[in-house]
PDB file of C-alpha atoms in Angstrom:
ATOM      1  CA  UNK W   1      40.508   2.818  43.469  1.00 48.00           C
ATOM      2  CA  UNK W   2      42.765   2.814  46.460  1.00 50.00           C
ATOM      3  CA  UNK W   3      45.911   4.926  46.425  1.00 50.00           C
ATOM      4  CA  UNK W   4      48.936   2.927  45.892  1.00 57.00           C
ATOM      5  CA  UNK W   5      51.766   3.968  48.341  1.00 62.00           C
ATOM      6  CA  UNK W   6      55.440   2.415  47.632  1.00 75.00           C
ATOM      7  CA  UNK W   7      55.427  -1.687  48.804  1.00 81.00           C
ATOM      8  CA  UNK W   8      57.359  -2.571  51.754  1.00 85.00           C
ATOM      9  CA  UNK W   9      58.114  -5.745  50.169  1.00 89.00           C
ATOM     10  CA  UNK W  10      57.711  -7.415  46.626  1.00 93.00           C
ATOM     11  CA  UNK W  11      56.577 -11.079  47.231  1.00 94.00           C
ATOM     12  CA  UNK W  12      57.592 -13.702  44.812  1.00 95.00           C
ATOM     13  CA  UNK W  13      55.133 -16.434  44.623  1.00 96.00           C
ATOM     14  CA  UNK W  14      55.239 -19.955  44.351  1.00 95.00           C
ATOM     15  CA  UNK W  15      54.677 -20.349  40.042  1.00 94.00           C
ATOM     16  CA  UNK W  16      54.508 -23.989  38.382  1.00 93.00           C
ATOM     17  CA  UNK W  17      55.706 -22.861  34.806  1.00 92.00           C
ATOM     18  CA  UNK W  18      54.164 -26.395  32.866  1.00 91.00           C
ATOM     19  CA  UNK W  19      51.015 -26.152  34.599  1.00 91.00           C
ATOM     20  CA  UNK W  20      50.200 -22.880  34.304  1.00 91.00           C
ATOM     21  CA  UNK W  21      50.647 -22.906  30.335  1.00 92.00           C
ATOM     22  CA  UNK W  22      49.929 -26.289  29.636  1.00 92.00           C
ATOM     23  CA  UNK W  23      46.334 -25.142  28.986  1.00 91.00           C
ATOM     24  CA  UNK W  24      47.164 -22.092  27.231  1.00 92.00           C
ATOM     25  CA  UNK W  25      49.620 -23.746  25.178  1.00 94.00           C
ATOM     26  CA  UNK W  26      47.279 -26.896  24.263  1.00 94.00           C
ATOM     27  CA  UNK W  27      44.505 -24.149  23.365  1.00 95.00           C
ATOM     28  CA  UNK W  28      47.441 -22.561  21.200  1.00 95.00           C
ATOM     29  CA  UNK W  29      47.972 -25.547  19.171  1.00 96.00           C
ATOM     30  CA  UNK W  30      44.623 -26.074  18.433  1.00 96.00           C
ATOM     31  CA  UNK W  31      44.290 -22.653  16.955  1.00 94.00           C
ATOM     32  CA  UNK W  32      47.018 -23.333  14.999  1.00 95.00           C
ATOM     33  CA  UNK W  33      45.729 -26.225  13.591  1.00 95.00           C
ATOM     34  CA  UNK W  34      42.341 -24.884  12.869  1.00 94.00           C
ATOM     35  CA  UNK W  35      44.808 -21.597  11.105  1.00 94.00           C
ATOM     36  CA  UNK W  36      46.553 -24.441   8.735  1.00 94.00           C
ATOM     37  CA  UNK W  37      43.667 -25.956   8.357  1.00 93.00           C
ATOM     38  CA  UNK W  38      41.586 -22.950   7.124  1.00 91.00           C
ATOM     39  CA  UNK W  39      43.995 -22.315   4.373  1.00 91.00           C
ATOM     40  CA  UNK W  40      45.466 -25.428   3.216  1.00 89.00           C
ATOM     41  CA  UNK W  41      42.525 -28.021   3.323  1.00 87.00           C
ATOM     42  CA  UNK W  42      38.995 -25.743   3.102  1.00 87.00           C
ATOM     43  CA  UNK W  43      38.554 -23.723   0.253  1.00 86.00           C
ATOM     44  CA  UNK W  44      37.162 -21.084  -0.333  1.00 88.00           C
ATOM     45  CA  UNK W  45      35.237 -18.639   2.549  1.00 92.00           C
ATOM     46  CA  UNK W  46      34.699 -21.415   4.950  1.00 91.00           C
ATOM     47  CA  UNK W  47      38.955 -21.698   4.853  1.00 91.00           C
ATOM     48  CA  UNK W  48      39.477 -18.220   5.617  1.00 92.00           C
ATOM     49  CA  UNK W  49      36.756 -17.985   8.109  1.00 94.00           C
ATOM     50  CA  UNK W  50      38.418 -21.161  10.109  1.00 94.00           C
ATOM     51  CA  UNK W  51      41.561 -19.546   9.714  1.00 94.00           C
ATOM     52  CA  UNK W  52      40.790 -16.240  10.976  1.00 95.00           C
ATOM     53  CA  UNK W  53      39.297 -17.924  14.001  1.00 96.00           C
ATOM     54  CA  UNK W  54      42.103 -20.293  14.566  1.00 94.00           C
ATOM     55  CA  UNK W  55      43.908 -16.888  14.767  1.00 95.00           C
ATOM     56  CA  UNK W  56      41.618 -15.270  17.665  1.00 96.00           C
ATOM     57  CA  UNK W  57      42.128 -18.752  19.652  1.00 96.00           C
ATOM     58  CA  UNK W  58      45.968 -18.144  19.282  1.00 96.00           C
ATOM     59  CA  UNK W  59      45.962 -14.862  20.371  1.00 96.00           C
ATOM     60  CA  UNK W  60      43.694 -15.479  22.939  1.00 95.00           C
ATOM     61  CA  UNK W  61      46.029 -17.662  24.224  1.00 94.00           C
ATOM     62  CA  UNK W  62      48.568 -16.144  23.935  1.00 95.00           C
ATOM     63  CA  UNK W  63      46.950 -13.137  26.152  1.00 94.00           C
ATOM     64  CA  UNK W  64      46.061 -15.944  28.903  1.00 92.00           C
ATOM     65  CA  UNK W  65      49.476 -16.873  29.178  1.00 92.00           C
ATOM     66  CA  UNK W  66      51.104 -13.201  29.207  1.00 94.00           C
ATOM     67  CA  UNK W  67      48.220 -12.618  32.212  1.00 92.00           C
ATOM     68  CA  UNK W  68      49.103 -15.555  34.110  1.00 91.00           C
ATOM     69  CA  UNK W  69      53.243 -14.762  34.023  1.00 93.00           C
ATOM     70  CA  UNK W  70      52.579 -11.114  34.449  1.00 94.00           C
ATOM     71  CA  UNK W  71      50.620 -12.077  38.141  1.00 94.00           C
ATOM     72  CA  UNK W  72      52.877 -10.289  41.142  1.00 95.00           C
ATOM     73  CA  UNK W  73      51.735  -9.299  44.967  1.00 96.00           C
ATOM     74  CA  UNK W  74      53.194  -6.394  46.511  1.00 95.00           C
ATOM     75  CA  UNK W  75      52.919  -5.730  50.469  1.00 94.00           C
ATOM     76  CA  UNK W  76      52.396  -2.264  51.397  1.00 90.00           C
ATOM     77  CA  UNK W  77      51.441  -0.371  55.180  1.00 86.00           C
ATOM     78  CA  UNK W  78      47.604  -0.912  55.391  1.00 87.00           C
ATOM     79  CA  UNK W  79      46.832  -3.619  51.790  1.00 90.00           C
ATOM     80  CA  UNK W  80      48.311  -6.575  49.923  1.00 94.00           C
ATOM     81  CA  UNK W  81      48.609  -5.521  46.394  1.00 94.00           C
ATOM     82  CA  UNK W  82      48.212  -7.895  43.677  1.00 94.00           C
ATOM     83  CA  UNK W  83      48.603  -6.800  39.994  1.00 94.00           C
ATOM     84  CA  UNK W  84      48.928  -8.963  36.595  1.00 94.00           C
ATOM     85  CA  UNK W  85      49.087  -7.748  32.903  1.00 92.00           C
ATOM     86  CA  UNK W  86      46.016  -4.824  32.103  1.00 87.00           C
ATOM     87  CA  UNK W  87      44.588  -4.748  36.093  1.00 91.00           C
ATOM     88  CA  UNK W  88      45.035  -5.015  39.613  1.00 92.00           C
ATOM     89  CA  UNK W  89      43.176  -5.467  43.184  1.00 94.00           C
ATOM     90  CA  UNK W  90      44.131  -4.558  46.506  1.00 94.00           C
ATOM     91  CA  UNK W  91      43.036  -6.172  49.714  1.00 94.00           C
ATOM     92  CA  UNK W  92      43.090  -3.613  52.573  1.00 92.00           C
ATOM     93  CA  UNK W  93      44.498  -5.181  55.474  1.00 90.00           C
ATOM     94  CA  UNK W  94      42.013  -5.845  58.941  1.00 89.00           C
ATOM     95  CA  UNK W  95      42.979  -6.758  61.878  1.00 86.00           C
ATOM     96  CA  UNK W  96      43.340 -10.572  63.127  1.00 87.00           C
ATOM     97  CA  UNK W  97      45.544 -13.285  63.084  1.00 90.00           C
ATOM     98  CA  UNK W  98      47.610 -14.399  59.939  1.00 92.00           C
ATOM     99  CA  UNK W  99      47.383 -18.337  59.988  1.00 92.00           C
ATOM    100  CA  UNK W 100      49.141 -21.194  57.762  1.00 92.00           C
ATOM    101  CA  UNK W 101      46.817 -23.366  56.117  1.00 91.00           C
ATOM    102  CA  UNK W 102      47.490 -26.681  54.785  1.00 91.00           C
ATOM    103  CA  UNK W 103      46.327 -28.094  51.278  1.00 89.00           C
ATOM    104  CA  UNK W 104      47.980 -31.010  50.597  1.00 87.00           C
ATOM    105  CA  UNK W 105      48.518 -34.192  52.414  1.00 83.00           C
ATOM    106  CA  UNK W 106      47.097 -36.073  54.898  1.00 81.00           C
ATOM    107  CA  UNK W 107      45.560 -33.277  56.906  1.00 83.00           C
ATOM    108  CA  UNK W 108      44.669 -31.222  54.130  1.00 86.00           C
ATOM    109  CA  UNK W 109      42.124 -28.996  53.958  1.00 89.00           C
ATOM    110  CA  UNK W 110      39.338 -28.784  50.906  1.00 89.00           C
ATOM    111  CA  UNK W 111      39.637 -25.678  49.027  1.00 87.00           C
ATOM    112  CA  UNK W 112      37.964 -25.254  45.959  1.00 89.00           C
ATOM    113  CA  UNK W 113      38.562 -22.746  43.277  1.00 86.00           C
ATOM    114  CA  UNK W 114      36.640 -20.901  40.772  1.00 83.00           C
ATOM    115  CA  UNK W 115      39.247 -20.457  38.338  1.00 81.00           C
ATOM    116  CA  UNK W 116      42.127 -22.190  37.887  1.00 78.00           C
ATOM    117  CA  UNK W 117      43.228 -25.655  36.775  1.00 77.00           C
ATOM    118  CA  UNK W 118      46.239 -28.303  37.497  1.00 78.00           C
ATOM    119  CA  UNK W 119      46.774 -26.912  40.797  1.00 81.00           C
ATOM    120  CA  UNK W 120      46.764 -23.101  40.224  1.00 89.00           C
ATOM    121  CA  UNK W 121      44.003 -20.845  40.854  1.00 89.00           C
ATOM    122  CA  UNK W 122      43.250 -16.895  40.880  1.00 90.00           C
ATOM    123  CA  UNK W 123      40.081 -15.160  42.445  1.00 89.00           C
ATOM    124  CA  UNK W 124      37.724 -16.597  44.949  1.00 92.00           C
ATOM    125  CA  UNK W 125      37.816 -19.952  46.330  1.00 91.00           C
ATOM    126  CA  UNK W 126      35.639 -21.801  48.983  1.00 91.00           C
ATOM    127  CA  UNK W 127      37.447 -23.144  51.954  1.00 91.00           C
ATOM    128  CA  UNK W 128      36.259 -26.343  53.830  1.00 89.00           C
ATOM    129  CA  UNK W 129      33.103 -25.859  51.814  1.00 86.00           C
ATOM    130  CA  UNK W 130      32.238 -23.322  55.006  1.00 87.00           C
ATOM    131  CA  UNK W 131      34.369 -19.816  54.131  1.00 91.00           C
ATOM    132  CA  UNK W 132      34.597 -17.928  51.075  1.00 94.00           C
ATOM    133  CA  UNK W 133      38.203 -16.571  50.674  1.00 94.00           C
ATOM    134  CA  UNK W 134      40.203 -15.353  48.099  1.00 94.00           C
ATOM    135  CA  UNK W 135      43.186 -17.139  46.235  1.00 94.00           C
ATOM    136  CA  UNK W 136      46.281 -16.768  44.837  1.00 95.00           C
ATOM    137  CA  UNK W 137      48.421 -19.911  44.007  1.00 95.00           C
ATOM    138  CA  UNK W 138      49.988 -20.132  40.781  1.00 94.00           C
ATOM    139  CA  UNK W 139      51.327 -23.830  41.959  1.00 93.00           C
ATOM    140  CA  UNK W 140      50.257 -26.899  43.684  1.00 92.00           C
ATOM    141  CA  UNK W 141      51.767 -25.971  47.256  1.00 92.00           C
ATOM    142  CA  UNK W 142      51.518 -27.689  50.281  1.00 91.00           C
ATOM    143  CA  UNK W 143      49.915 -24.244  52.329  1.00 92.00           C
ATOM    144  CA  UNK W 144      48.856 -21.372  51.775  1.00 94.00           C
ATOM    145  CA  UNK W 145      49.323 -18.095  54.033  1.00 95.00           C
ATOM    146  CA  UNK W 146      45.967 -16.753  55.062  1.00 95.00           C
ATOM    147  CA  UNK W 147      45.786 -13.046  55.499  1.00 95.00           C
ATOM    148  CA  UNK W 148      42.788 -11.328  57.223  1.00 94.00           C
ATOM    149  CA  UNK W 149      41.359  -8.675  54.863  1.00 94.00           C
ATOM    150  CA  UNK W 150      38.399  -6.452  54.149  1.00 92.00           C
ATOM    151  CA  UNK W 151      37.257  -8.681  51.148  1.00 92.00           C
ATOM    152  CA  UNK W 152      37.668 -11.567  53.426  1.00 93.00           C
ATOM    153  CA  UNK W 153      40.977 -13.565  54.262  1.00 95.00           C
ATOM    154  CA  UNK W 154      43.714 -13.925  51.367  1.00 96.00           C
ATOM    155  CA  UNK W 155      45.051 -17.160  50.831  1.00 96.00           C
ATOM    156  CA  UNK W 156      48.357 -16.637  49.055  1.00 96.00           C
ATOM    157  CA  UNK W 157      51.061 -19.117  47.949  1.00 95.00           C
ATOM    158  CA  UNK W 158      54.435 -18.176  48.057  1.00 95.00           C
ATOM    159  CA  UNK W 159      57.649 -18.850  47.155  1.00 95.00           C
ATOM    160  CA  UNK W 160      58.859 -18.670  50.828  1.00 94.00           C
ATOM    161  CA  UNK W 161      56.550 -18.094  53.617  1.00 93.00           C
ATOM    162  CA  UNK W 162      58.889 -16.528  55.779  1.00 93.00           C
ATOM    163  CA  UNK W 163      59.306 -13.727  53.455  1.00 94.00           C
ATOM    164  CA  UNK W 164      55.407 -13.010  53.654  1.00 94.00           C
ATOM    165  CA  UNK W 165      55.279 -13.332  57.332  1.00 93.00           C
ATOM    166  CA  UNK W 166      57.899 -10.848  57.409  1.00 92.00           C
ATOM    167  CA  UNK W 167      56.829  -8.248  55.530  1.00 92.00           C
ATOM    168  CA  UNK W 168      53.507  -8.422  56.936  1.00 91.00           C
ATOM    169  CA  UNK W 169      54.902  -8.141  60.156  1.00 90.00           C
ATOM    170  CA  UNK W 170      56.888  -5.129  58.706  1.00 88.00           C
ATOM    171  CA  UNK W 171      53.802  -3.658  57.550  1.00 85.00           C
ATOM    172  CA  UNK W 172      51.856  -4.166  60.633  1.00 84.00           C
ATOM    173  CA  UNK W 173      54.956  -2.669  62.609  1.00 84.00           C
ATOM    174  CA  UNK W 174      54.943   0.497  60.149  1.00 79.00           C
ATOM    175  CA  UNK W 175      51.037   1.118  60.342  1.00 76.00           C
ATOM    176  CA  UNK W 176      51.364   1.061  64.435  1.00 78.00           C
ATOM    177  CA  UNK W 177      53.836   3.811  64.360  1.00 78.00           C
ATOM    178  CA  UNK W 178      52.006   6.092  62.144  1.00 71.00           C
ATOM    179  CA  UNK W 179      48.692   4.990  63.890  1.00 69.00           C
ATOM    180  CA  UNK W 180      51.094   7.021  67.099  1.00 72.00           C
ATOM    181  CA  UNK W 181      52.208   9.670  65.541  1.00 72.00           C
ATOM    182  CA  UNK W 182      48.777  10.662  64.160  1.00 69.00           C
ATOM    183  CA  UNK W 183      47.247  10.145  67.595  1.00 62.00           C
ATOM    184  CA  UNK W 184      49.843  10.751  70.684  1.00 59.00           C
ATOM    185  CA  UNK W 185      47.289   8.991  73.131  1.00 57.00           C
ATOM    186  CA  UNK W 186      45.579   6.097  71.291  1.00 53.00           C
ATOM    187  CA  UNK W 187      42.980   3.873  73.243  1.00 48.00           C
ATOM    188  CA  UNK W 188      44.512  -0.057  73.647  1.00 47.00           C
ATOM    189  CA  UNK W 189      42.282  -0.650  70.949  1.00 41.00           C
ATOM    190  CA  UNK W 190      43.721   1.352  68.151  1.00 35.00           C
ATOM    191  CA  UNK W 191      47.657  -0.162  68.872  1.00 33.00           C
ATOM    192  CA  UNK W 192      46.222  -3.479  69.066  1.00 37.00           C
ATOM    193  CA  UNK W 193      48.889  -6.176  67.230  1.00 37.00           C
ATOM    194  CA  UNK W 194      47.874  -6.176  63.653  1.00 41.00           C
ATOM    195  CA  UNK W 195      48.109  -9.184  61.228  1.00 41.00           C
ATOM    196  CA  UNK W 196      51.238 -11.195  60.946  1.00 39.00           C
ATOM    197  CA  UNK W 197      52.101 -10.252  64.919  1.00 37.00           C
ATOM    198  CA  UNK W 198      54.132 -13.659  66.570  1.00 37.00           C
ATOM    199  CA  UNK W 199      55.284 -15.932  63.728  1.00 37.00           C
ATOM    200  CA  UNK W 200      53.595 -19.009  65.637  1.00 38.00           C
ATOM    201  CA  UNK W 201      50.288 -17.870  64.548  1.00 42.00           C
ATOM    202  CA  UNK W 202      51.051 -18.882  61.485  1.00 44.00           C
ATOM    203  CA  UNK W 203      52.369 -22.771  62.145  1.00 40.00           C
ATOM    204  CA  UNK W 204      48.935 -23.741  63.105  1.00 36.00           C
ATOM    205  CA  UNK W 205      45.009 -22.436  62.528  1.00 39.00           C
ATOM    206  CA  UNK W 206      42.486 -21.105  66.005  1.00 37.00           C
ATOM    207  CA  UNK W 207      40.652 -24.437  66.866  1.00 34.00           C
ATOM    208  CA  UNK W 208      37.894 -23.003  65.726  1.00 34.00           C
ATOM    209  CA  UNK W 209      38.911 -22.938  61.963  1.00 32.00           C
ATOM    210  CA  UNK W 210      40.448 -26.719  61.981  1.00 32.00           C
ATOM    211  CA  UNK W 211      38.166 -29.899  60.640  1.00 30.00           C
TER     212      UNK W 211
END
């Protein structure tokens, strides 16, 4: 596992509260149901077998809900952090251009998730059905900040995309100066601008990525 250094900046993220435990709460119910169900209408075994399994569906989502609230990104120097109740993965950042991508409207681009529902999603995602990227949107934005990566850009939704821009500029400001001080005469190559360099490279997408 990566170490973990202290964040340069704690990201809040766009979060859609009813659709994120609409799902969770519906499953909830259900499990509740089956739980009165087990011991006030079936007798016998077969009651406190559907009971006891009305309970696992209630806890379970009860846990699905905790995970999905408990979802927070951290930027650091060199990786985007992004941690939620029992786990965490970090993205080490790569060089390129950090880019703004549009997902709703008339000029939206496709993306489609692997997990997620209503508008939210978590993990990897196909976008443009051409580029496998990974997601984090915990509500139905309008963009989505892509960040180059070593597991492959990082779309993330957030509360205010200025913030993000920021602090990845801050980060890619931070890992230049220790990049110097670690090597007094670096080649052009090695001070190159990192991600998150001139904020108008994140208004619009390289030609090549648009359709």
């Amino acid at each position: 596992m990566p170490h973990r250094v202290r964040p340069i900046a704690r990201i809040r993220l766009a979060r859609s509260l009813p659709r994120l435990l609409l799902v969770p709460v519906v499953v909830a119910l259900a499990g509740s149901g089956a739980i009165a169900a087990g011991l006030v209408v079936v007798d016998g075994l077969a009651g406190i077998a559907l009971a006891v399994l009305g309970g696992i569906v209630v806890i379970g989502a009860l846990g699905a809900s905790a995970v999905l609230l408990s979802v927070r990104l951290e930027v650091e120097e060199s990786a985007v952090g992004l941690t939620w109740l029992g786990g965490e993965r970090i993205y080490p950042l790569s060089p390129g251009p950090v880019t703004r991508v549009q997902l709703r409207g008339e000029h939206a681009s496709r993306i489609r998730a692997r997990t997620g529902a209503l508008g939210w999603a978590v993990g990897r995602a196909r976008l443009r059905d051409e580029e496998e990227i990974e997601l984090v949107r915990l509500a139905p934005t309008r963009t989505a900040i892509l960040v180059p990566t070593e597991r492959g850009r990082l779309a993330i939704a957030a509360a205010n995309d200025d913030i993000l821009l920021d602090a990845l500029s801050r980060a890619a400001r931070a890992r230049q100066r220790l990049e110097a001080l670690s090597d007094p005469d670096p080649a052009p190559a090695m001070i190159a601008p990192q991600p998150a360099q001139p904020a108008e490279a994140a208004h619009t997408e390289p030609p090549a990525l648009t359709g």
